[in-house]
């Protein structure tokens, strides 16, 4: 009853908490326990979710939850959770997308996309990788399937540390949704740049 509103309906946030609990219970049954996360210094964090309610359940109802995770696609783990009432009718469904992160570096664990070098043709008069070249590097790191399907429509770049001429940085890539990729550039253990391309 503490999850009900003034009308006696279950609050949307409560449905999210139920879904998160059943996902945790399922993961623990599969061996993904707190001890495993502690030992590997990792954690699953929620990237995004979508909740659809066909009929708002009441606080005195009994609900059955069925959670169905899918195989990870690159860095993203999709999980669908269905809510059924006592008659077996679906009342709500949640589509949640989770990513595994390194809790020390606070970055998504993703595939390595290369080690770009601040070469002669990429550097400017200041002696470091020109800011426009980061866009070229990210575009080069996108799968060819992106370019076969269309073009990049949105590109966000965050600059943290310059890359001096002759030096390199590690570029990692993760697909965070069907039409979006996240990149992270690291040099000497610190973030050099981050970029997001989407809506291609």
Backbone as a chain_set.jsonl record, in Angstrom:
{"seq": "XXXXXXXXXXXXXXXXXXXXXXXXXXXXXXXXXXXXXXXXXXXXXXXXXXXXXXXXXXXXXXXXXXXXXXXXXXXXXXXXXXXXXXXXXXXXXXXXXXXXXXXXXXXXXXXXXXXXXXXXXXXXXXXXXXXXXXXXXXXXXXXXXXXXXXXXXXXXXXXXXXXXXXXXXXXXXXXXXXXXXXXXXXXXXXXXXXXXXXXX", "coords": {"N": [[0.811, -1.214, 0.0], [2.089, 1.157, 0.499], [3.103, 1.868, -1.919], [1.117, 3.031, -3.329], [-0.962, 5.611, -4.833], [-3.0, 8.565, -4.21], [-5.356, 7.646, -5.197], [-5.332, 4.993, -4.897], [-3.979, 3.609, -6.802], [-1.169, 1.881, -8.238], [1.952, 3.472, -8.214], [3.854, 4.742, -11.002], [6.645, 4.778, -10.552], [6.896, 2.768, -8.664], [6.399, 0.476, -10.169], [8.716, 0.456, -11.679], [10.585, -0.062, -9.673], [9.796, -2.64, -8.886], [10.405, -4.026, -11.229], [13.15, -3.658, -11.329], [13.92, -5.069, -9.076], [13.147, -7.73, -9.705], [14.824, -8.172, -11.849], [17.324, -8.026, -10.626], [17.118, -10.217, -8.863], [16.921, -12.285, -10.731], [19.413, -12.044, -12.037], [21.149, -12.639, -9.916], [20.463, -15.305, -9.491], [21.586, -16.355, -11.73], [24.207, -16.212, -11.114], [25.411, -13.724, -11.022], [26.394, -12.024, -8.672], [26.734, -9.768, -5.817], [29.291, -10.2, -4.871], [30.689, -11.007, -7.153], [30.615, -8.671, -8.719], [32.069, -6.971, -7.018], [34.589, -8.207, -6.974], [35.366, -7.974, -9.647], [35.272, -5.302, -10.054], [33.135, -4.034, -11.317], [29.884, -2.957, -12.542], [26.411, -3.085, -13.325], [24.632, -0.569, -14.923], [21.766, 1.475, -15.46], [20.917, 2.502, -18.664], [18.83, 3.444, -20.247], [15.206, 3.46, -20.264], [11.898, 2.299, -21.083], [8.587, 2.613, -20.239], [5.446, 1.12, -20.535], [2.051, 1.295, -19.891], [-0.764, -0.619, -19.891], [-3.0, -0.965, -18.311], [-3.447, 0.579, -15.294], [-2.363, -0.954, -12.388], [-3.997, -1.811, -9.257], [-3.355, -1.177, -5.719], [-3.999, -3.379, -4.177], [-3.799, -5.574, -5.738], [-2.568, -8.72, -7.028], [0.377, -9.242, -8.691], [2.164, -10.746, -11.394], [5.441, -11.017, -12.444], [7.425, -11.273, -15.326], [10.598, -11.584, -16.473], [12.807, -10.97, -19.133], [15.877, -11.21, -20.299], [18.034, -10.272, -23.007], [20.672, -11.433, -25.191], [23.792, -9.752, -24.854], [24.393, -6.957, -26.889], [27.057, -5.689, -28.207], [27.909, -3.317, -25.941], [25.532, -3.194, -24.664], [22.841, -4.427, -22.731], [19.772, -5.689, -23.2], [16.635, -5.823, -21.586], [13.461, -7.102, -21.11], [10.551, -6.679, -19.251], [7.563, -8.033, -18.221], [4.336, -7.362, -16.848], [1.753, -9.05, -15.295], [-1.698, -9.497, -14.51], [-3.952, -11.08, -12.088], [-5.632, -12.525, -13.721], [-4.077, -13.171, -15.807], [-3.744, -11.287, -17.76], [-1.839, -8.875, -19.52], [-0.65, -5.998, -17.926], [1.287, -4.071, -17.917], [4.484, -3.171, -19.346], [8.024, -3.138, -19.433], [10.821, -1.89, -21.077], [14.097, -2.11, -20.695], [17.467, -0.906, -20.821], [20.702, -1.867, -20.187], [24.075, -1.209, -19.196], [27.4, -2.415, -18.78], [29.772, -1.269, -16.52], [33.077, -0.049, -15.695], [33.79, 0.493, -12.468], [35.793, 1.962, -11.286], [37.079, 3.571, -13.225], [34.825, 4.682, -14.215], [33.687, 4.222, -16.73], [32.082, 2.848, -19.635], [32.309, -0.59, -20.251], [33.633, -1.619, -23.133], [34.192, -2.388, -26.629], [37.508, -2.24, -27.933], [38.469, 0.308, -30.064], [40.722, 1.064, -31.343], [44.001, 2.751, -31.483], [44.476, 5.776, -31.984], [46.846, 8.061, -33.426], [48.448, 11.166, -32.846], [49.326, 12.286, -35.465], [51.417, 13.83, -38.05], [49.733, 14.908, -40.113], [47.409, 15.292, -38.717], [47.78, 17.163, -36.766], [47.888, 20.579, -35.501], [48.987, 24.08, -35.607], [49.489, 24.47, -32.955], [50.693, 22.256, -32.038], [49.362, 19.966, -31.266], [46.8, 17.395, -31.467], [44.421, 18.389, -33.751], [41.274, 19.885, -33.044], [39.189, 19.34, -34.84], [39.881, 16.955, -35.965], [39.153, 14.919, -34.303], [36.525, 14.306, -34.904], [36.87, 13.118, -37.415], [38.269, 10.842, -36.635], [36.412, 9.504, -35.006], [34.43, 8.977, -36.901], [35.841, 7.272, -38.585], [36.009, 5.12, -36.903], [33.481, 4.1, -36.724], [31.315, 1.365, -37.542], [31.249, -0.1, -40.844], [28.687, -0.669, -41.615], [27.109, 1.401, -40.703], [27.65, 3.508, -42.449], [26.756, 2.373, -44.775], [24.066, 2.355, -44.392], [23.298, 4.967, -44.112], [23.885, 8.346, -43.048], [25.718, 10.23, -40.537], [23.865, 12.125, -38.313], [23.822, 13.533, -35.921], [26.337, 14.692, -33.773], [28.168, 14.703, -30.896], [30.78, 16.137, -29.11], [33.142, 15.992, -26.508], [35.738, 17.641, -25.038], [38.606, 16.94, -23.17], [41.4, 16.582, -22.494], [44.341, 17.588, -24.197], [45.983, 15.952, -26.967], [49.244, 15.601, -27.469], [51.494, 16.155, -30.282], [52.663, 13.288, -32.001], [51.989, 11.542, -29.965], [49.723, 8.977, -28.696], [46.35, 7.763, -28.179], [43.966, 5.708, -26.462], [41.139, 4.446, -27.973], [37.845, 3.658, -27.331], [34.765, 1.947, -28.045], [31.199, 1.835, -27.898], [28.019, 0.518, -28.602], [25.161, 2.111, -27.893], [22.487, 2.258, -28.427], [20.094, 1.425, -30.985], [20.69, 3.231, -33.019], [22.874, 4.697, -32.158], [26.145, 5.483, -31.003], [28.717, 5.36, -28.541], [31.757, 6.862, -27.675], [34.995, 6.722, -26.157], [37.958, 8.338, -25.384], [41.146, 7.688, -24.123], [44.114, 8.713, -22.449], [47.069, 8.014, -20.841], [45.659, 6.946, -18.719], [43.646, 8.767, -18.234], [40.718, 10.561, -19.249], [40.626, 11.718, -22.561], [38.969, 12.551, -24.582], [35.463, 12.466, -25.375], [32.809, 11.124, -27.26], [29.676, 11.15, -28.98], [27.732, 9.637, -31.367], [24.794, 9.758, -33.269], [21.437, 8.969, -34.47], [21.75, 8.045, -37.116]], "CA": [[0.0, 0.0, 0.0], [2.959, 2.339, 0.5], [3.408, 2.199, -3.304], [-0.086, 3.55, -3.967], [-1.199, 7.047, -4.818], [-4.203, 8.965, -3.488], [-6.495, 6.934, -5.77], [-5.147, 3.567, -4.672], [-3.283, 3.018, -7.942], [0.277, 1.715, -8.082], [2.691, 4.555, -8.843], [4.784, 4.286, -12.043], [7.963, 4.518, -9.972], [6.856, 1.475, -7.99], [6.557, -0.547, -11.2], [10.143, 0.429, -12.017], [11.293, -0.726, -8.576], [9.494, -4.073, -8.977], [11.152, -4.558, -12.37], [14.566, -3.696, -10.973], [14.114, -6.139, -8.109], [13.071, -9.035, -10.365], [16.033, -8.283, -12.67], [18.414, -8.337, -9.694], [16.911, -11.59, -8.407], [17.259, -13.165, -11.843], [20.862, -11.992, -12.239], [21.78, -13.366, -8.818], [20.241, -16.731, -9.737], [22.5, -16.733, -12.805], [25.575, -16.113, -10.612], [25.909, -12.344, -10.995], [26.163, -11.583, -7.3], [27.515, -8.61, -5.369], [30.69, -10.63, -4.753], [31.274, -10.993, -8.497], [30.822, -7.271, -9.095], [33.14, -6.429, -6.183], [35.855, -8.796, -7.412], [35.706, -7.504, -10.992], [35.176, -3.834, -10.048], [32.173, -3.681, -12.351], [28.485, -2.816, -12.138], [25.452, -2.773, -14.38], [23.883, 0.66, -14.688], [20.677, 1.659, -16.411], [21.176, 3.516, -19.684], [17.535, 4.041, -20.564], [14.081, 2.536, -20.151], [10.596, 2.743, -21.572], [7.493, 1.963, -19.523], [4.133, 1.238, -21.151], [1.008, 0.784, -19.0], [-2.058, -0.879, -20.529], [-3.988, -0.713, -17.267], [-2.748, 0.825, -14.039], [-2.822, -1.882, -11.353], [-4.365, -1.299, -7.943], [-2.4, -1.592, -4.688], [-4.382, -4.646, -3.557], [-3.721, -6.641, -6.735], [-1.39, -9.588, -7.095], [0.983, -9.171, -10.019], [3.227, -11.69, -11.745], [6.432, -10.394, -13.321], [8.269, -12.159, -16.127], [11.691, -10.776, -17.01], [13.466, -11.671, -20.227], [17.055, -10.518, -20.83], [18.549, -10.72, -24.29], [22.128, -11.457, -25.256], [24.381, -8.426, -24.992], [24.809, -6.483, -28.196], [28.167, -4.821, -27.869], [27.954, -3.041, -24.502], [24.176, -2.994, -24.156], [22.039, -5.587, -22.365], [18.348, -5.362, -23.242], [15.811, -6.664, -20.719], [12.037, -6.801, -21.166], [9.824, -7.19, -18.088], [6.112, -7.969, -18.386], [3.517, -7.417, -15.639], [0.466, -9.698, -15.562], [-2.607, -9.506, -13.36], [-4.374, -12.407, -11.633], [-6.301, -13.213, -14.825], [-3.097, -13.438, -16.858], [-3.706, -10.204, -18.741], [-0.695, -7.969, -19.341], [-1.051, -4.653, -17.52], [2.393, -3.135, -18.186], [5.733, -3.758, -19.848], [9.178, -2.236, -19.347], [11.996, -2.181, -21.901], [15.237, -1.441, -20.054], [18.769, -1.135, -21.456], [21.734, -1.799, -19.165], [25.461, -1.29, -19.658], [28.367, -2.811, -17.766], [30.794, -0.231, -16.401], [34.223, -0.147, -14.798], [33.406, 1.453, -11.431], [36.925, 2.811, -10.926], [37.272, 4.561, -14.281], [33.507, 5.215, -14.532], [33.472, 4.153, -18.167], [31.418, 1.642, -20.114], [33.203, -1.62, -20.775], [33.278, -1.689, -24.541], [35.225, -2.884, -27.516], [38.577, -1.312, -28.299], [38.298, 0.739, -31.454], [42.018, 1.447, -31.89], [44.867, 3.7, -30.784], [44.829, 6.841, -32.923], [48.081, 8.801, -33.154], [48.47, 12.574, -33.246], [50.335, 12.298, -36.523], [51.691, 15.114, -38.7], [48.573, 15.428, -40.853], [46.295, 15.539, -37.794], [48.145, 18.191, -35.783], [47.808, 21.965, -35.947], [50.123, 24.921, -35.257], [49.716, 24.413, -31.511], [51.464, 21.058, -31.723], [48.563, 18.853, -30.738], [45.74, 16.907, -32.35], [43.446, 19.438, -34.023], [39.966, 19.486, -32.513], [38.303, 18.816, -35.887], [40.31, 15.607, -36.34], [38.462, 13.942, -33.467], [35.342, 13.883, -35.656], [37.341, 12.174, -38.427], [38.655, 9.598, -35.955], [35.183, 8.806, -34.608], [33.778, 8.467, -38.113], [36.618, 6.114, -39.03], [35.804, 4.016, -35.959], [32.127, 3.566, -36.863], [31.242, 0.207, -38.448], [30.869, 0.231, -42.214], [27.235, -0.8, -41.764], [26.518, 2.727, -40.47], [27.776, 4.294, -43.676], [25.947, 1.723, -45.809], [22.66, 2.626, -44.104], [22.992, 6.397, -44.138], [24.922, 9.271, -42.606], [25.617, 10.7, -39.159], [23.08, 13.357, -38.233], [24.155, 14.23, -34.68], [27.652, 14.36, -33.241], [28.519, 15.476, -29.704], [32.172, 15.926, -28.708], [33.553, 16.59, -25.235], [37.198, 17.683, -25.005], [39.097, 16.966, -21.793], [42.854, 16.804, -22.462], [44.916, 17.566, -25.544], [46.897, 14.864, -27.314], [50.39, 16.234, -28.13], [51.968, 15.533, -31.515], [53.448, 12.066, -31.839], [51.447, 10.649, -28.934], [48.513, 8.262, -29.08], [45.382, 7.536, -27.111], [43.156, 4.51, -26.656], [39.759, 4.764, -28.31], [36.902, 2.566, -27.115], [33.47, 2.217, -28.667], [30.061, 1.024, -27.463], [26.735, 0.842, -29.22], [24.254, 2.332, -26.773], [21.128, 2.023, -28.895], [20.099, 0.968, -32.371], [21.281, 4.223, -33.913], [23.76, 5.586, -31.411], [27.397, 4.938, -30.499], [29.427, 6.169, -27.555], [33.204, 6.677, -27.761], [35.784, 7.302, -25.072], [39.39, 8.355, -25.656], [41.948, 7.772, -22.895], [45.567, 8.822, -22.544], [47.702, 7.945, -19.52], [44.654, 6.608, -17.71], [42.67, 9.836, -18.05], [39.914, 10.807, -20.434], [41.086, 12.776, -23.463], [37.78, 13.052, -25.268], [34.316, 11.571, -25.472], [31.948, 11.521, -28.371], [28.447, 10.393, -29.202], [27.125, 9.831, -32.688], [23.484, 9.147, -33.251], [20.425, 9.272, -35.482], [22.272, 7.843, -38.466]], "C": [[0.849, 1.271, 0.0], [3.37, 2.745, -0.917], [2.208, 2.788, -4.034], [-0.178, 5.063, -3.908], [-2.512, 7.342, -4.104], [-5.468, 8.283, -4.016], [-6.411, 5.416, -5.536], [-4.518, 2.841, -5.847], [-1.795, 2.883, -7.644], [0.985, 2.834, -8.843], [3.637, 3.99, -9.921], [6.175, 3.961, -11.493], [8.029, 3.182, -9.255], [7.014, 0.34, -8.993], [8.021, -0.676, -11.613], [10.941, -0.297, -10.936], [11.033, -2.226, -8.587], [10.317, -4.72, -10.091], [12.641, -4.659, -12.042], [14.847, -4.828, -9.994], [14.088, -7.51, -8.777], [14.296, -9.249, -11.255], [17.227, -8.651, -11.796], [18.324, -9.778, -9.216], [17.298, -12.59, -9.492], [18.762, -13.204, -12.077], [21.602, -12.762, -11.156], [21.627, -14.876, -8.999], [21.172, -17.253, -10.827], [23.963, -16.598, -12.391], [26.163, -14.726, -10.597], [25.57, -11.719, -9.644], [26.988, -10.338, -6.98], [28.998, -8.963, -5.265], [31.397, -10.607, -6.107], [31.562, -9.562, -8.934], [31.974, -6.641, -8.307], [34.496, -6.92, -6.663], [36.306, -8.256, -8.768], [35.673, -5.984, -11.126], [34.261, -3.348, -11.161], [30.783, -3.513, -11.753], [27.631, -2.593, -13.379], [24.718, -1.502, -13.994], [22.848, 0.813, -15.802], [21.0, 2.791, -17.375], [19.89, 4.22, -20.096], [16.446, 3.0, -20.37], [12.838, 3.178, -20.741], [9.537, 1.927, -20.85], [6.196, 2.203, -20.288], [3.111, 0.577, -20.232], [-0.281, 0.619, -19.796], [-3.196, -0.592, -19.564], [-3.246, -0.542, -15.955], [-3.264, -0.135, -12.96], [-3.144, -1.178, -10.035], [-3.393, -1.844, -6.902], [-2.741, -2.949, -4.081], [-4.354, -5.812, -4.546], [-2.468, -7.493, -6.551], [-0.894, -9.578, -8.528], [2.037, -10.246, -10.188], [4.151, -10.994, -12.73], [7.226, -11.473, -14.043], [9.335, -11.294, -16.77], [12.483, -11.598, -18.015], [14.667, -10.862, -20.734], [17.443, -11.1, -22.183], [20.069, -10.76, -24.233], [22.646, -10.036, -25.461], [24.726, -8.139, -26.447], [25.813, -5.372, -27.958], [28.122, -4.542, -26.369], [26.574, -3.015, -23.866], [23.448, -4.313, -23.917], [20.578, -5.16, -22.29], [17.576, -6.348, -22.367], [14.363, -6.178, -20.791], [11.359, -7.444, -19.967], [8.331, -6.942, -18.282], [5.424, -8.084, -17.032], [2.156, -8.015, -16.017], [-0.398, -9.647, -14.296], [-3.042, -10.933, -13.041], [-5.072, -13.206, -12.725], [-5.349, -13.543, -15.97], [-3.024, -12.386, -17.936], [-2.516, -9.287, -18.464], [-1.198, -6.575, -18.998], [0.025, -3.616, -17.811], [3.591, -3.901, -18.721], [6.82, -2.695, -19.773], [10.288, -2.77, -20.249], [13.156, -1.405, -21.283], [16.538, -1.844, -20.738], [19.864, -0.858, -20.42], [23.11, -1.869, -19.812], [26.356, -1.658, -18.485], [29.479, -1.775, -17.72], [31.941, -0.672, -15.503], [33.988, 0.912, -13.719], [34.56, 2.35, -10.984], [37.119, 3.932, -11.943], [35.971, 5.247, -14.669], [33.276, 5.281, -16.038], [32.776, 2.848, -18.503], [32.47, 0.674, -20.625], [32.767, -1.913, -22.202], [34.444, -2.227, -25.347], [36.253, -1.797, -27.812], [38.445, -0.978, -29.767], [39.604, 1.251, -32.052], [42.794, 2.401, -31.007], [45.313, 4.767, -31.771], [46.07, 7.607, -32.466], [47.919, 10.246, -33.622], [49.603, 12.747, -34.252], [50.447, 13.686, -37.169], [50.44, 15.71, -39.343], [47.384, 15.757, -39.952], [46.566, 16.694, -36.827], [48.065, 19.598, -36.386], [49.027, 22.744, -35.467], [50.433, 24.924, -33.769], [50.45, 23.15, -31.083], [50.665, 19.955, -31.066], [47.468, 18.502, -31.738], [44.676, 17.99, -32.507], [42.059, 18.971, -33.616], [39.033, 18.918, -33.575], [38.642, 17.375, -36.257], [39.651, 14.529, -35.483], [37.213, 13.418, -34.188], [35.732, 12.866, -36.726], [37.642, 10.819, -37.805], [37.418, 8.803, -35.545], [34.471, 8.22, -35.816], [34.516, 7.246, -38.663], [36.345, 4.889, -38.162], [34.39, 3.445, -36.001], [32.143, 2.356, -37.799], [30.798, 0.634, -39.839], [29.366, 0.164, -42.419], [26.528, 0.53, -41.541], [26.515, 3.527, -41.763], [26.972, 3.675, -44.815], [24.468, 2.043, -45.633], [22.309, 4.11, -44.184], [24.178, 7.234, -43.709], [24.708, 9.633, -41.14], [24.87, 12.029, -39.152], [23.395, 14.18, -36.998], [25.504, 13.753, -34.174], [27.937, 15.289, -32.067], [29.945, 15.127, -29.309], [32.446, 16.67, -27.41], [35.072, 16.496, -25.16], [37.68, 17.825, -23.559], [40.594, 17.28, -21.7], [43.384, 16.737, -23.884], [45.82, 16.345, -25.723], [48.057, 15.49, -28.092], [50.846, 15.454, -29.365], [52.849, 14.322, -31.2], [52.899, 11.091, -30.815], [50.137, 10.022, -29.412], [47.553, 8.198, -27.901], [44.561, 6.305, -27.466], [41.716, 4.919, -26.89], [38.896, 3.522, -28.132], [35.542, 2.968, -27.648], [32.404, 1.294, -28.084], [28.822, 1.478, -28.2], [25.71, 0.941, -28.111], [22.785, 2.232, -27.15], [21.227, 1.655, -30.365], [20.81, 1.938, -33.295], [22.196, 5.188, -33.18], [24.986, 4.835, -30.902], [28.018, 5.921, -29.514], [30.908, 5.837, -27.674], [33.872, 7.3, -26.548], [37.258, 7.197, -25.438], [40.152, 8.55, -24.354], [43.426, 7.871, -23.217], [46.135, 8.897, -21.137], [46.67, 7.756, -18.417], [43.61, 7.673, -17.462], [41.948, 10.101, -19.369], [40.49, 11.957, -21.244], [39.898, 13.399, -24.176], [36.684, 12.009, -25.202], [33.457, 12.062, -26.618], [30.752, 10.603, -28.481], [27.962, 10.688, -30.612], [25.789, 9.127, -32.686], [22.609, 9.583, -34.398], [20.983, 9.141, -36.884], [21.345, 6.947, -39.26]], "O": [[0.397, 2.328, -0.439], [3.919, 3.829, -1.115], [2.278, 3.02, -5.241], [0.436, 5.712, -3.061], [-3.077, 6.459, -3.46], [-6.519, 8.329, -3.376], [-7.304, 4.664, -5.928], [-4.515, 1.611, -5.896], [-1.231, 3.674, -6.888], [0.648, 3.109, -9.995], [4.159, 2.885, -9.768], [6.805, 2.991, -11.914], [9.074, 2.532, -9.229], [7.686, -0.651, -8.707], [8.508, -1.778, -11.865], [11.861, -1.056, -11.241], [11.945, -3.01, -8.327], [10.856, -5.815, -9.925], [13.307, -5.62, -12.426], [15.892, -5.474, -10.072], [14.912, -8.366, -8.457], [14.759, -10.38, -11.404], [18.046, -9.488, -12.177], [19.331, -10.484, -9.168], [17.924, -13.612, -9.212], [19.328, -14.276, -12.291], [22.575, -13.459, -11.443], [22.546, -15.638, -8.699], [21.508, -18.437, -10.853], [24.862, -16.835, -13.197], [27.314, -14.555, -10.195], [24.591, -10.986, -9.503], [27.829, -9.913, -7.772], [29.86, -8.127, -5.537], [32.567, -10.232, -6.195], [32.637, -9.277, -9.462], [32.761, -5.871, -8.859], [35.446, -6.142, -6.751], [37.504, -8.099, -9.006], [36.005, -5.441, -12.179], [34.567, -2.38, -11.858], [30.539, -3.879, -10.603], [28.076, -1.989, -14.356], [24.238, -1.373, -12.868], [23.036, 0.344, -16.924], [21.317, 3.904, -16.955], [19.865, 5.438, -20.271], [16.725, 1.802, -20.316], [12.733, 4.397, -20.879], [9.582, 0.696, -20.849], [5.878, 3.337, -20.648], [3.286, -0.575, -19.837], [-0.828, 1.594, -20.312], [-4.228, -0.044, -19.951], [-2.493, -1.427, -15.548], [-4.455, -0.137, -12.649], [-2.629, -0.098, -9.745], [-2.695, -2.829, -7.144], [-1.863, -3.609, -3.526], [-4.826, -6.906, -4.236], [-1.46, -7.051, -5.999], [-1.643, -9.866, -9.461], [2.722, -10.612, -9.232], [3.698, -10.445, -13.734], [7.645, -12.462, -13.44], [9.021, -10.375, -17.527], [12.789, -12.767, -17.78], [14.493, -9.927, -21.516], [17.207, -12.276, -22.459], [20.679, -10.186, -23.331], [22.025, -9.226, -26.149], [25.284, -8.987, -27.143], [25.459, -4.262, -27.56], [28.286, -5.476, -25.584], [26.455, -2.832, -22.654], [23.436, -5.198, -24.773], [20.194, -4.37, -21.428], [17.829, -7.553, -22.4], [14.076, -5.003, -20.565], [11.57, -8.626, -19.695], [7.891, -5.809, -18.479], [5.883, -8.826, -16.163], [1.496, -7.542, -16.942], [0.103, -9.741, -13.176], [-2.556, -11.885, -13.652], [-5.104, -14.436, -12.666], [-5.755, -14.12, -16.978], [-2.317, -12.564, -18.928], [-2.226, -8.965, -17.312], [-2.062, -6.031, -19.686], [-0.27, -2.427, -17.939], [3.693, -5.118, -18.567], [6.575, -1.513, -20.015], [10.645, -3.946, -20.189], [13.186, -0.176, -21.345], [16.69, -2.983, -21.179], [19.943, 0.233, -19.856], [23.288, -2.51, -20.848], [26.105, -1.265, -17.345], [30.064, -1.438, -18.75], [31.787, -1.557, -14.661], [33.986, 2.106, -14.021], [34.328, 3.39, -10.367], [37.3, 5.093, -11.577], [35.985, 6.265, -15.361], [32.742, 6.262, -16.556], [32.864, 1.87, -17.761], [33.398, 1.059, -21.336], [31.661, -2.397, -22.439], [35.528, -2.485, -24.823], [35.928, -0.615, -27.927], [38.325, -1.866, -30.611], [39.602, 1.811, -33.148], [42.333, 2.81, -29.941], [46.404, 4.677, -32.334], [46.306, 7.775, -31.269], [47.324, 10.507, -34.667], [50.673, 13.271, -33.941], [49.669, 14.591, -36.868], [50.128, 16.883, -39.135], [46.45, 16.431, -40.385], [45.65, 17.147, -36.14], [48.161, 19.782, -37.6], [49.99, 22.154, -34.978], [51.52, 25.334, -33.363], [50.79, 22.988, -29.911], [51.228, 19.101, -30.381], [47.243, 19.212, -32.717], [44.1, 18.452, -31.523], [41.702, 17.81, -33.815], [38.17, 18.099, -33.257], [37.802, 16.655, -36.796], [39.592, 13.366, -35.88], [36.885, 12.236, -34.094], [35.031, 11.875, -36.932], [37.312, 9.777, -38.372], [37.372, 7.584, -35.711], [33.967, 7.099, -35.762], [33.892, 6.301, -39.147], [36.438, 3.755, -38.632], [34.122, 2.416, -35.38], [32.916, 2.335, -38.757], [30.063, 1.609, -39.995], [28.822, 0.848, -43.286], [25.467, 0.772, -42.117], [25.513, 4.144, -42.128], [26.551, 4.386, -45.728], [23.702, 2.011, -46.596], [21.137, 4.462, -44.312], [25.33, 6.884, -43.968], [23.645, 9.374, -40.576], [25.21, 12.945, -39.901], [23.25, 15.402, -37.019], [25.78, 12.554, -34.15], [27.948, 16.51, -32.22], [30.284, 13.95, -29.185], [32.04, 17.818, -27.234], [35.633, 15.401, -25.211], [37.231, 18.703, -22.822], [41.004, 18.141, -20.921], [42.926, 15.921, -24.684], [46.345, 15.79, -24.758], [47.884, 15.872, -29.25], [50.612, 14.25, -29.475], [53.656, 14.334, -30.271], [53.301, 9.927, -30.796], [49.531, 10.466, -30.387], [47.907, 8.537, -26.772], [44.477, 5.914, -28.63], [41.138, 5.658, -26.093], [39.175, 2.47, -28.705], [35.198, 4.149, -27.703], [32.665, 0.123, -27.809], [28.601, 2.673, -28.397], [25.419, -0.056, -27.451], [21.927, 2.132, -26.273], [22.322, 1.582, -30.922], [21.463, 1.52, -34.251], [22.284, 6.362, -33.54], [24.884, 3.701, -30.433], [27.868, 7.137, -29.636], [31.277, 4.666, -27.764], [33.382, 8.278, -25.983], [37.754, 6.117, -25.76], [39.851, 9.455, -23.576], [43.929, 7.211, -24.126], [45.73, 9.741, -20.338], [46.786, 8.324, -17.331], [42.768, 7.516, -16.577], [42.495, 9.892, -20.452], [40.803, 13.021, -20.709], [39.829, 14.615, -24.352], [36.943, 10.822, -25.0], [33.39, 13.257, -26.903], [30.813, 9.428, -28.118], [27.804, 11.846, -30.999], [25.664, 8.021, -32.16], [22.977, 10.447, -35.194], [20.743, 9.99, -37.742], [21.614, 6.658, -40.426]]}, "num_chains": 1, "name": "protein.A"}
